mmCIF file of C-alpha atoms in Angstrom:
data_model
loop_
_atom_site.group_PDB
_atom_site.id
_atom_site.type_symbol
_atom_site.label_atom_id
_atom_site.label_comp_id
_atom_site.label_asym_id
_atom_site.label_seq_id
_atom_site.Cartn_x
_atom_site.Cartn_y
_atom_site.Cartn_z
ATOM 1 C CA UNK D 1 72.048 23.389 -23.836
ATOM 2 C CA UNK D 2 68.899 22.107 -25.457
ATOM 3 C CA UNK D 3 65.756 22.596 -23.373
ATOM 4 C CA UNK D 4 64.243 19.424 -21.946
ATOM 5 C CA UNK D 5 60.617 18.734 -22.781
ATOM 6 C CA UNK D 6 58.167 18.881 -19.886
ATOM 7 C CA UNK D 7 56.793 15.492 -18.844
ATOM 8 C CA UNK D 8 53.423 14.732 -20.367
ATOM 9 C CA UNK D 9 50.419 14.269 -18.010
ATOM 10 C CA UNK D 10 49.271 10.739 -17.377
ATOM 11 C CA UNK D 11 46.633 9.582 -19.841
ATOM 12 C CA UNK D 12 43.079 9.515 -18.516
ATOM 13 C CA UNK D 13 41.839 6.106 -17.444
ATOM 14 C CA UNK D 14 39.952 4.018 -19.970
ATOM 15 C CA UNK D 15 36.208 3.425 -19.671
ATOM 16 C CA UNK D 16 36.524 0.390 -17.409
ATOM 17 C CA UNK D 17 39.206 2.039 -15.286
ATOM 18 C CA UNK D 18 37.112 5.213 -14.984
ATOM 19 C CA UNK D 19 34.153 3.187 -13.722
ATOM 20 C CA UNK D 20 36.406 1.526 -11.146
ATOM 21 C CA UNK D 21 37.680 4.928 -9.976
ATOM 22 C CA UNK D 22 34.152 6.325 -9.622
ATOM 23 C CA UNK D 23 33.029 3.203 -7.786
ATOM 24 C CA UNK D 24 36.035 3.374 -5.463
ATOM 25 C CA UNK D 25 35.335 7.057 -4.695
ATOM 26 C CA UNK D 26 31.707 6.234 -3.927
ATOM 27 C CA UNK D 27 32.770 3.426 -1.611
ATOM 28 C CA UNK D 28 35.257 5.702 0.172
ATOM 29 C CA UNK D 29 32.600 8.378 0.611
ATOM 30 C CA UNK D 30 30.058 5.857 1.911
ATOM 31 C CA UNK D 31 32.659 4.471 4.309
ATOM 32 C CA UNK D 32 33.315 7.949 5.696
ATOM 33 C CA UNK D 33 29.612 8.488 6.353
ATOM 34 C CA UNK D 34 29.235 5.029 7.892
ATOM 35 C CA UNK D 35 32.085 5.637 10.378
ATOM 36 C CA UNK D 36 29.985 8.150 12.325
ATOM 37 C CA UNK D 37 29.124 7.073 15.862
ATOM 38 C CA UNK D 38 25.679 5.406 16.189
ATOM 39 C CA UNK D 39 24.627 7.984 18.793
ATOM 40 C CA UNK D 40 25.543 10.799 16.406
ATOM 41 C CA UNK D 41 23.707 9.140 13.523
ATOM 42 C CA UNK D 42 20.535 8.786 15.584
ATOM 43 C CA UNK D 43 20.781 12.395 16.735
ATOM 44 C CA UNK D 44 21.164 13.605 13.127
ATOM 45 C CA UNK D 45 18.056 11.693 11.994
ATOM 46 C CA UNK D 46 16.046 12.967 14.987
ATOM 47 C CA UNK D 47 17.043 16.550 14.216
ATOM 48 C CA UNK D 48 16.106 16.129 10.556
ATOM 49 C CA UNK D 49 12.710 14.700 11.460
ATOM 50 C CA UNK D 50 12.090 17.469 13.994
ATOM 51 C CA UNK D 51 13.059 20.260 11.589
ATOM 52 C CA UNK D 52 9.725 20.613 9.838
ATOM 53 C CA UNK D 53 9.650 17.129 8.319
ATOM 54 C CA UNK D 54 6.368 16.063 9.879
ATOM 55 C CA UNK D 55 4.546 16.031 6.540
ATOM 56 C CA UNK D 56 5.285 15.498 2.880
ATOM 57 C CA UNK D 57 7.002 16.795 0.771
ATOM 58 C CA UNK D 58 9.440 17.914 3.504
ATOM 59 C CA UNK D 59 9.460 14.362 4.860
ATOM 60 C CA UNK D 60 11.569 13.253 1.894
ATOM 61 C CA UNK D 61 14.604 14.559 3.846
ATOM 62 C CA UNK D 62 14.116 11.711 6.333
ATOM 63 C CA UNK D 63 14.025 9.228 3.444
ATOM 64 C CA UNK D 64 17.224 10.796 2.065
ATOM 65 C CA UNK D 65 18.969 10.044 5.366
ATOM 66 C CA UNK D 66 18.002 6.387 5.069
ATOM 67 C CA UNK D 67 19.437 6.277 1.534
ATOM 68 C CA UNK D 68 23.003 7.301 2.504
ATOM 69 C CA UNK D 69 24.217 3.814 3.441
ATOM 70 C CA UNK D 70 23.278 0.755 5.444
ATOM 71 C CA UNK D 71 24.149 2.206 8.855
ATOM 72 C CA UNK D 72 22.184 5.378 8.145
ATOM 73 C CA UNK D 73 19.232 3.258 7.056
ATOM 74 C CA UNK D 74 19.377 1.293 10.309
ATOM 75 C CA UNK D 75 19.518 4.531 12.303
ATOM 76 C CA UNK D 76 16.519 5.930 10.422
ATOM 77 C CA UNK D 77 14.545 2.724 10.977
ATOM 78 C CA UNK D 78 15.274 2.899 14.713
ATOM 79 C CA UNK D 79 14.197 6.557 14.982
ATOM 80 C CA UNK D 80 11.186 6.746 12.652
ATOM 81 C CA UNK D 81 8.145 5.079 14.143
ATOM 82 C CA UNK D 82 5.632 2.958 12.185
ATOM 83 C CA UNK D 83 2.266 4.368 11.026
ATOM 84 C CA UNK D 84 0.452 2.654 13.919
ATOM 85 C CA UNK D 85 2.427 4.809 16.377
ATOM 86 C CA UNK D 86 3.252 7.970 14.432
ATOM 87 C CA UNK D 87 0.307 8.251 12.040
ATOM 88 C CA UNK D 88 2.810 8.923 9.228
ATOM 89 C CA UNK D 89 3.765 7.067 6.052
ATOM 90 C CA UNK D 90 7.518 7.401 5.503
ATOM 91 C CA UNK D 91 9.035 4.420 3.702
ATOM 92 C CA UNK D 92 7.521 2.080 1.071
ATOM 93 C CA UNK D 93 7.361 -0.627 3.721
ATOM 94 C CA UNK D 94 4.946 1.652 5.634
ATOM 95 C CA UNK D 95 2.306 0.782 3.040
ATOM 96 C CA UNK D 96 2.087 -2.757 4.412
ATOM 97 C CA UNK D 97 2.089 -1.759 8.070
ATOM 98 C CA UNK D 98 -1.127 -1.256 10.088
ATOM 99 C CA UNK D 99 -2.522 2.257 10.139
ATOM 100 C CA UNK D 100 -3.116 4.344 13.275
ATOM 101 C CA UNK D 101 -5.713 3.204 15.792
ATOM 102 C CA UNK D 102 -7.362 6.433 16.934
ATOM 103 C CA UNK D 103 -7.515 8.601 13.813
ATOM 104 C CA UNK D 104 -7.874 7.175 10.288
ATOM 105 C CA UNK D 105 -5.278 7.724 7.591
ATOM 106 C CA UNK D 106 -7.008 9.890 4.984
ATOM 107 C CA UNK D 107 -6.240 9.079 1.338
ATOM 108 C CA UNK D 108 -7.891 9.526 -2.033
ATOM 109 C CA UNK D 109 -7.970 7.600 -5.314
ATOM 110 C CA UNK D 110 -7.910 9.098 -8.808
ATOM 111 C CA UNK D 111 -9.403 6.968 -11.579
ATOM 112 C CA UNK D 112 -8.437 7.204 -15.241
ATOM 113 C CA UNK D 113 -11.060 5.405 -17.333
ATOM 114 C CA UNK D 114 -9.053 5.714 -20.564
ATOM 115 C CA UNK D 115 -6.170 3.497 -19.452
ATOM 116 C CA UNK D 116 -7.957 1.708 -16.557
ATOM 117 C CA UNK D 117 -5.545 2.996 -13.917
ATOM 118 C CA UNK D 118 -6.129 3.993 -10.305
ATOM 119 C CA UNK D 119 -3.694 6.198 -8.364
ATOM 120 C CA UNK D 120 -3.641 6.277 -4.559
ATOM 121 C CA UNK D 121 -2.520 9.448 -2.781
ATOM 122 C CA UNK D 122 -2.022 10.400 0.848
ATOM 123 C CA UNK D 123 -4.248 13.406 1.469
ATOM 124 C CA UNK D 124 -2.947 16.578 3.091
ATOM 125 C CA UNK D 125 -6.212 18.532 3.332
ATOM 126 C CA UNK D 126 -9.912 18.027 2.624
ATOM 127 C CA UNK D 127 -9.722 20.394 -0.328
ATOM 128 C CA UNK D 128 -10.606 18.954 -3.764
ATOM 129 C CA UNK D 129 -7.491 20.773 -5.055
ATOM 130 C CA UNK D 130 -5.243 18.731 -2.748
ATOM 131 C CA UNK D 131 -2.463 17.136 -4.835
ATOM 132 C CA UNK D 132 -1.406 14.762 -2.058
ATOM 133 C CA UNK D 133 1.559 12.386 -1.889
ATOM 134 C CA UNK D 134 1.567 9.527 -4.408
ATOM 135 C CA UNK D 135 1.625 6.117 -2.716
ATOM 136 C CA UNK D 136 0.614 3.339 -5.129
ATOM 137 C CA UNK D 137 -0.963 2.713 -8.515
ATOM 138 C CA UNK D 138 -3.083 -0.074 -9.979
ATOM 139 C CA UNK D 139 -4.169 -1.052 -13.465
ATOM 140 C CA UNK D 140 -7.025 -3.304 -14.498
ATOM 141 C CA UNK D 141 -6.281 -6.191 -16.867
ATOM 142 C CA UNK D 142 -8.546 -8.794 -18.430
ATOM 143 C CA UNK D 143 -7.285 -12.373 -17.974
ATOM 144 C CA UNK D 144 -9.855 -14.424 -19.868
ATOM 145 C CA UNK D 145 -12.965 -14.608 -17.676
ATOM 146 C CA UNK D 146 -11.126 -12.994 -14.772
ATOM 147 C CA UNK D 147 -10.122 -9.422 -13.972
ATOM 148 C CA UNK D 148 -6.834 -8.531 -12.266
ATOM 149 C CA UNK D 149 -5.673 -5.302 -10.692
ATOM 150 C CA UNK D 150 -1.867 -5.120 -10.633
ATOM 151 C CA UNK D 151 -0.662 -2.912 -7.760
ATOM 152 C CA UNK D 152 2.722 -1.174 -8.027
ATOM 153 C CA UNK D 153 4.844 1.534 -6.418
ATOM 154 C CA UNK D 154 5.531 2.932 -9.895
ATOM 155 C CA UNK D 155 2.645 4.438 -11.874
ATOM 156 C CA UNK D 156 4.636 3.976 -15.094
ATOM 157 C CA UNK D 157 5.580 0.324 -14.534
ATOM 158 C CA UNK D 158 2.523 -1.775 -13.729
ATOM 159 C CA UNK D 159 3.659 -5.337 -14.362
ATOM 160 C CA UNK D 160 4.283 -8.388 -12.207
ATOM 161 C CA UNK D 161 7.859 -8.554 -13.482
ATOM 162 C CA UNK D 162 8.742 -5.163 -12.013
ATOM 163 C CA UNK D 163 10.738 -4.502 -8.855
ATOM 164 C CA UNK D 164 7.974 -2.039 -7.945
ATOM 165 C CA UNK D 165 5.318 -4.796 -7.986
ATOM 166 C CA UNK D 166 3.430 -4.906 -4.653
ATOM 167 C CA UNK D 167 0.685 -7.458 -5.241
ATOM 168 C CA UNK D 168 -2.614 -7.856 -7.041
ATOM 169 C CA UNK D 169 -6.369 -8.272 -6.749
ATOM 170 C CA UNK D 170 -8.036 -11.019 -8.792
ATOM 171 C CA UNK D 171 -11.770 -11.539 -9.361
ATOM 172 C CA UNK D 172 -13.765 -14.638 -10.200
ATOM 173 C CA UNK D 173 -15.908 -15.010 -13.325
ATOM 174 C CA UNK D 174 -18.951 -13.364 -11.728
ATOM 175 C CA UNK D 175 -17.045 -10.432 -10.281
ATOM 176 C CA UNK D 176 -18.416 -11.043 -6.799
ATOM 177 C CA UNK D 177 -15.453 -12.792 -5.150
ATOM 178 C CA UNK D 178 -11.934 -11.387 -5.079
ATOM 179 C CA UNK D 179 -8.598 -12.609 -3.765
ATOM 180 C CA UNK D 180 -5.778 -10.342 -2.604
ATOM 181 C CA UNK D 181 -2.203 -11.457 -3.289
ATOM 182 C CA UNK D 182 1.022 -10.084 -1.834
ATOM 183 C CA UNK D 183 4.395 -10.482 -3.557
ATOM 184 C CA UNK D 184 5.945 -11.316 -0.167
ATOM 185 C CA UNK D 185 4.863 -14.106 2.204
ATOM 186 C CA UNK D 186 2.753 -12.830 5.140
ATOM 187 C CA UNK D 187 4.508 -15.258 7.497
ATOM 188 C CA UNK D 188 7.205 -17.915 7.390
ATOM 189 C CA UNK D 189 6.040 -21.107 5.753
ATOM 190 C CA UNK D 190 3.310 -19.480 3.673
ATOM 191 C CA UNK D 191 2.783 -21.185 0.311
ATOM 192 C CA UNK D 192 2.759 -19.214 -2.930
ATOM 193 C CA UNK D 193 -0.217 -19.340 -5.244
ATOM 194 C CA UNK D 194 0.008 -21.825 -8.109
ATOM 195 C CA UNK D 195 -1.860 -19.616 -10.581
ATOM 196 C CA UNK D 196 -0.712 -19.499 -14.212
ATOM 197 C CA UNK D 197 0.526 -15.899 -13.984
ATOM 198 C CA UNK D 198 2.535 -16.668 -10.843
ATOM 199 C CA UNK D 199 4.225 -19.640 -12.515
ATOM 200 C CA UNK D 200 4.987 -17.613 -15.648
ATOM 201 C CA UNK D 201 6.675 -14.744 -13.848
ATOM 202 C CA UNK D 202 8.286 -17.021 -11.292
ATOM 203 C CA UNK D 203 9.981 -19.034 -14.021
ATOM 204 C CA UNK D 204 11.309 -15.990 -15.831
ATOM 205 C CA UNK D 205 12.843 -14.419 -12.708
ATOM 206 C CA UNK D 206 13.426 -11.101 -14.434
ATOM 207 C CA UNK D 207 15.297 -9.857 -11.365
ATOM 208 C CA UNK D 208 16.627 -11.737 -8.307
ATOM 209 C CA UNK D 209 14.771 -9.209 -6.139
ATOM 210 C CA UNK D 210 11.379 -10.033 -7.671
ATOM 211 C CA UNK D 211 9.334 -12.495 -5.649
ATOM 212 C CA UNK D 212 8.882 -15.911 -7.258
ATOM 213 C CA UNK D 213 5.177 -16.075 -6.434
ATOM 214 C CA UNK D 214 2.030 -14.408 -5.161
ATOM 215 C CA UNK D 215 0.827 -15.168 -1.639
ATOM 216 C CA UNK D 216 -2.867 -15.009 -0.829
ATOM 217 C CA UNK D 217 -3.439 -12.600 2.062
ATOM 218 C CA UNK D 218 -7.149 -11.870 1.857
ATOM 219 C CA UNK D 219 -10.549 -12.351 0.262
ATOM 220 C CA UNK D 220 -13.395 -9.964 -0.511
ATOM 221 C CA UNK D 221 -16.874 -11.187 -1.375
ATOM 222 C CA UNK D 222 -20.146 -9.534 -2.338
ATOM 223 C CA UNK D 223 -23.532 -11.171 -1.922
ATOM 224 C CA UNK D 224 -25.299 -12.069 -5.161
ATOM 225 C CA UNK D 225 -28.055 -9.732 -6.264
ATOM 226 C CA UNK D 226 -29.335 -11.569 -9.314
ATOM 227 C CA UNK D 227 -32.960 -10.496 -8.882
ATOM 228 C CA UNK D 228 -32.059 -6.804 -8.602
ATOM 229 C CA UNK D 229 -33.920 -6.620 -5.309
ATOM 230 C CA UNK D 230 -34.028 -3.403 -3.351
ATOM 231 C CA UNK D 231 -31.459 -2.846 -0.677
ATOM 232 C CA UNK D 232 -27.699 -2.323 -0.370
ATOM 233 C CA UNK D 233 -25.272 -5.046 -1.338
ATOM 234 C CA UNK D 234 -23.496 -6.986 1.381
ATOM 235 C CA UNK D 235 -19.736 -7.131 1.616
ATOM 236 C CA UNK D 236 -17.445 -9.451 3.583
ATOM 237 C CA UNK D 237 -13.643 -9.515 3.980
ATOM 238 C CA UNK D 238 -11.199 -11.991 5.485
ATOM 239 C CA UNK D 239 -7.616 -10.760 5.767
ATOM 240 C CA UNK D 240 -4.197 -11.714 7.095
ATOM 241 C CA UNK D 241 -3.372 -8.481 8.927
ATOM 242 C CA UNK D 242 0.135 -7.690 10.233
ATOM 243 C CA UNK D 243 0.508 -7.503 13.994
ATOM 244 C CA UNK D 244 0.120 -4.002 15.386
ATOM 245 C CA UNK D 245 2.288 -4.986 18.375
ATOM 246 C CA UNK D 246 5.434 -5.302 16.291
ATOM 247 C CA UNK D 247 7.721 -2.292 16.381
ATOM 248 C CA UNK D 248 9.075 -0.771 13.195
ATOM 249 C CA UNK D 249 12.518 -2.227 13.803
ATOM 250 C CA UNK D 250 11.330 -5.739 14.630
ATOM 251 C CA UNK D 251 8.980 -5.891 11.646
ATOM 252 C CA UNK D 252 11.953 -5.484 9.289
ATOM 253 C CA UNK D 253 14.374 -7.772 11.115
ATOM 254 C CA UNK D 254 12.190 -10.595 12.416
ATOM 255 C CA UNK D 255 13.420 -13.952 11.119
ATOM 256 C CA UNK D 256 10.392 -15.976 12.177
ATOM 257 C CA UNK D 257 6.848 -14.728 11.783
ATOM 258 C CA UNK D 258 3.805 -16.740 12.769
ATOM 259 C CA UNK D 259 0.352 -16.458 11.191
ATOM 260 C CA UNK D 260 -1.870 -14.137 13.225
ATOM 261 C CA UNK D 261 -5.155 -15.649 12.077
ATOM 262 C CA UNK D 262 -7.703 -14.018 9.768
ATOM 263 C CA UNK D 263 -9.367 -10.701 10.519
ATOM 264 C CA UNK D 264 -12.985 -10.624 9.383
ATOM 265 C CA UNK D 265 -14.812 -7.464 8.323
ATOM 266 C CA UNK D 266 -18.264 -6.697 6.992
ATOM 267 C CA UNK D 267 -19.965 -3.610 5.615
ATOM 268 C CA UNK D 268 -21.812 -1.384 8.042
ATOM 269 C CA UNK D 269 -25.537 -1.592 7.413
ATOM 270 C CA UNK D 270 -26.975 1.705 6.116
ATOM 271 C CA UNK D 271 -30.289 3.150 7.267
ATOM 272 C CA UNK D 272 -33.251 3.929 5.067
ATOM 273 C CA UNK D 273 -33.997 7.671 4.877
ATOM 274 C CA UNK D 274 -37.716 8.225 4.391
ATOM 275 C CA UNK D 275 -37.403 11.818 3.244
ATOM 276 C CA UNK D 276 -34.616 11.166 0.731
ATOM 277 C CA UNK D 277 -35.951 7.728 -0.186
ATOM 278 C CA UNK D 278 -32.526 6.122 -0.207
ATOM 279 C CA UNK D 279 -30.079 4.163 1.953
ATOM 280 C CA UNK D 280 -27.706 6.431 3.892
ATOM 281 C CA UNK D 281 -24.439 6.195 5.821
ATOM 282 C CA UNK D 282 -22.676 8.937 7.773
ATOM 283 C CA UNK D 283 -19.304 9.561 6.111
ATOM 284 C CA UNK D 284 -18.709 12.743 8.146
ATOM 285 C CA UNK D 285 -18.298 14.906 5.051
ATOM 286 C CA UNK D 286 -15.677 12.702 3.386
ATOM 287 C CA UNK D 287 -18.118 11.390 0.734
ATOM 288 C CA UNK D 288 -20.343 13.769 -1.222
ATOM 289 C CA UNK D 289 -21.728 11.779 -4.191
ATOM 290 C CA UNK D 290 -24.235 8.930 -3.879
ATOM 291 C CA UNK D 291 -22.891 5.715 -5.413
ATOM 292 C CA UNK D 292 -23.287 1.972 -5.060
ATOM 293 C CA UNK D 293 -19.491 1.872 -4.663
ATOM 294 C CA UNK D 294 -19.620 3.728 -1.327
ATOM 295 C CA UNK D 295 -19.099 1.516 1.731
ATOM 296 C CA UNK D 296 -17.915 1.370 5.332
ATOM 297 C CA UNK D 297 -16.294 -1.715 6.867
ATOM 298 C CA UNK D 298 -16.410 -2.664 10.548
ATOM 299 C CA UNK D 299 -15.200 -5.666 12.523
ATOM 300 C CA UNK D 300 -17.396 -8.714 12.092
ATOM 301 C CA UNK D 301 -18.678 -10.412 15.226
ATOM 302 C CA UNK D 302 -17.308 -13.925 15.676
ATOM 303 C CA UNK D 303 -19.842 -16.357 17.204
ATOM 304 C CA UNK D 304 -17.019 -18.010 19.168
ATOM 305 C CA UNK D 305 -16.020 -14.695 20.782
ATOM 306 C CA UNK D 306 -17.953 -13.467 23.860
ATOM 307 C CA UNK D 307 -20.444 -10.698 23.120
ATOM 308 C CA UNK D 308 -19.180 -7.180 23.637
ATOM 309 C CA UNK D 309 -15.499 -7.906 22.943
ATOM 310 C CA UNK D 310 -15.703 -6.907 19.251
ATOM 311 C CA UNK D 311 -16.221 -3.261 18.337
ATOM 312 C CA UNK D 312 -18.828 -3.343 15.580
ATOM 313 C CA UNK D 313 -19.256 0.445 15.404
ATOM 314 C CA UNK D 314 -15.763 1.802 14.696
ATOM 315 C CA UNK D 315 -15.285 2.168 10.934
ATOM 316 C CA UNK D 316 -11.978 0.545 9.934
ATOM 317 C CA UNK D 317 -12.221 1.415 6.235
ATOM 318 C CA UNK D 318 -14.512 3.769 4.380
ATOM 319 C CA UNK D 319 -14.538 4.434 0.673
ATOM 320 C CA UNK D 320 -16.730 6.783 -1.300
ATOM 321 C CA UNK D 321 -17.187 9.044 -4.277
ATOM 322 C CA UNK D 322 -16.568 12.797 -4.268
ATOM 323 C CA UNK D 323 -16.361 13.463 -8.025
ATOM 324 C CA UNK D 324 -16.688 11.628 -11.339
ATOM 325 C CA UNK D 325 -13.244 10.035 -11.021
ATOM 326 C CA UNK D 326 -12.267 10.950 -7.460
ATOM 327 C CA UNK D 327 -12.830 8.784 -4.389
ATOM 328 C CA UNK D 328 -11.762 9.070 -0.759
ATOM 329 C CA UNK D 329 -10.288 6.131 1.156
ATOM 330 C CA UNK D 330 -9.802 6.317 4.936
ATOM 331 C CA UNK D 331 -8.369 3.357 6.849
ATOM 332 C CA UNK D 332 -7.071 2.515 10.291
ATOM 333 C CA UNK D 333 -5.658 -0.360 12.320
ATOM 334 C CA UNK D 334 -5.519 -3.310 11.714
ATOM 335 C CA UNK D 335 -5.591 -2.579 7.957
ATOM 336 C CA UNK D 336 -2.586 -1.423 5.955
ATOM 337 C CA UNK D 337 -2.673 0.987 3.020
ATOM 338 C CA UNK D 338 -2.040 -1.912 0.628
ATOM 339 C CA UNK D 339 -4.957 -3.940 1.992
ATOM 340 C CA UNK D 340 -7.295 -0.938 2.053
ATOM 341 C CA UNK D 341 -6.378 -0.072 -1.544
ATOM 342 C CA UNK D 342 -6.996 -3.650 -2.723
ATOM 343 C CA UNK D 343 -10.387 -3.799 -0.992
ATOM 344 C CA UNK D 344 -11.369 -0.447 -2.496
ATOM 345 C CA UNK D 345 -10.397 -1.650 -5.979
ATOM 346 C CA UNK D 346 -12.853 -4.521 -5.627
ATOM 347 C CA UNK D 347 -15.665 -1.968 -5.548
ATOM 348 C CA UNK D 348 -14.783 -0.992 -9.133
ATOM 349 C CA UNK D 349 -14.905 -4.588 -10.356
ATOM 350 C CA UNK D 350 -18.194 -5.884 -8.966
ATOM 351 C CA UNK D 351 -20.876 -6.958 -11.437
ATOM 352 C CA UNK D 352 -23.840 -8.931 -10.129
ATOM 353 C CA UNK D 353 -23.504 -7.426 -6.671
ATOM 354 C CA UNK D 354 -24.795 -4.034 -7.862
ATOM 355 C CA UNK D 355 -28.353 -3.239 -6.880
#
């Protein structure tokens, strides 16, 4: 009898079918992970965070847990505490949350004069060799008579049309007044800026996830110093700061947010040192090079508030030079890393305010 031919294997799926198979497998795998009990999910995240993930780069394991699926992300959000409570920066949203109250968050900024970029890092040690954890980047652009600093989560993609776009800092013609813009509204009902750049990128809508406008969340101003008189420049800030009372979970799920009112800051007045013949501030070893860019910000006394209720001594943000293109930036509550970075960038863009 003639031998029967063996059945041929089924042909491999075409390109579209292959993509559907891969997508279906990914969905099945995600569904298996998402079926874990909530108590078990929370316990897994707690164990991961407790297993040497207190600091970066080991802390990326906690972020990996939040990237598994939606239920894992919710479990991670419920377990990981915000910077105001934990003193740690974990997720990108941490960059717009208030810093810790008791001890400042220590960061540093690297400047590249060739391409006008500024990189913000979370510091691990006080060593000048500290590589740190990259947080945000900014690039300076000329917009006619104005200067803008575009702030992004991606050091390679610094444009307002990017999904990594965080916000921007914009100066006036004189370089003494700056406005801080956030890509997201600070509270419900906030109106977007009607600037030309906001309208241009809002109309293009490169991605549905990109905000349609910029929302003003703060101002920084320097006192004019046209006559080049002796003495340090004066600096004032008015900011829309996020509430430190909100928990991490509520800050991401709140449907209605009310404006908290502006927070006003001013630079701490330095003292004249007779022996050194210069104005001095105590940066507690975090600043080592004298520069007009160095400053410390404290809460500004409000005339309508009873005397003694505002702490005018605690430094909420300090910024200073440690090398030619290296600067330290330490901030605490009620400021966020994004706000502190934007304020620090204004020190690079001042013109007439320099003494």
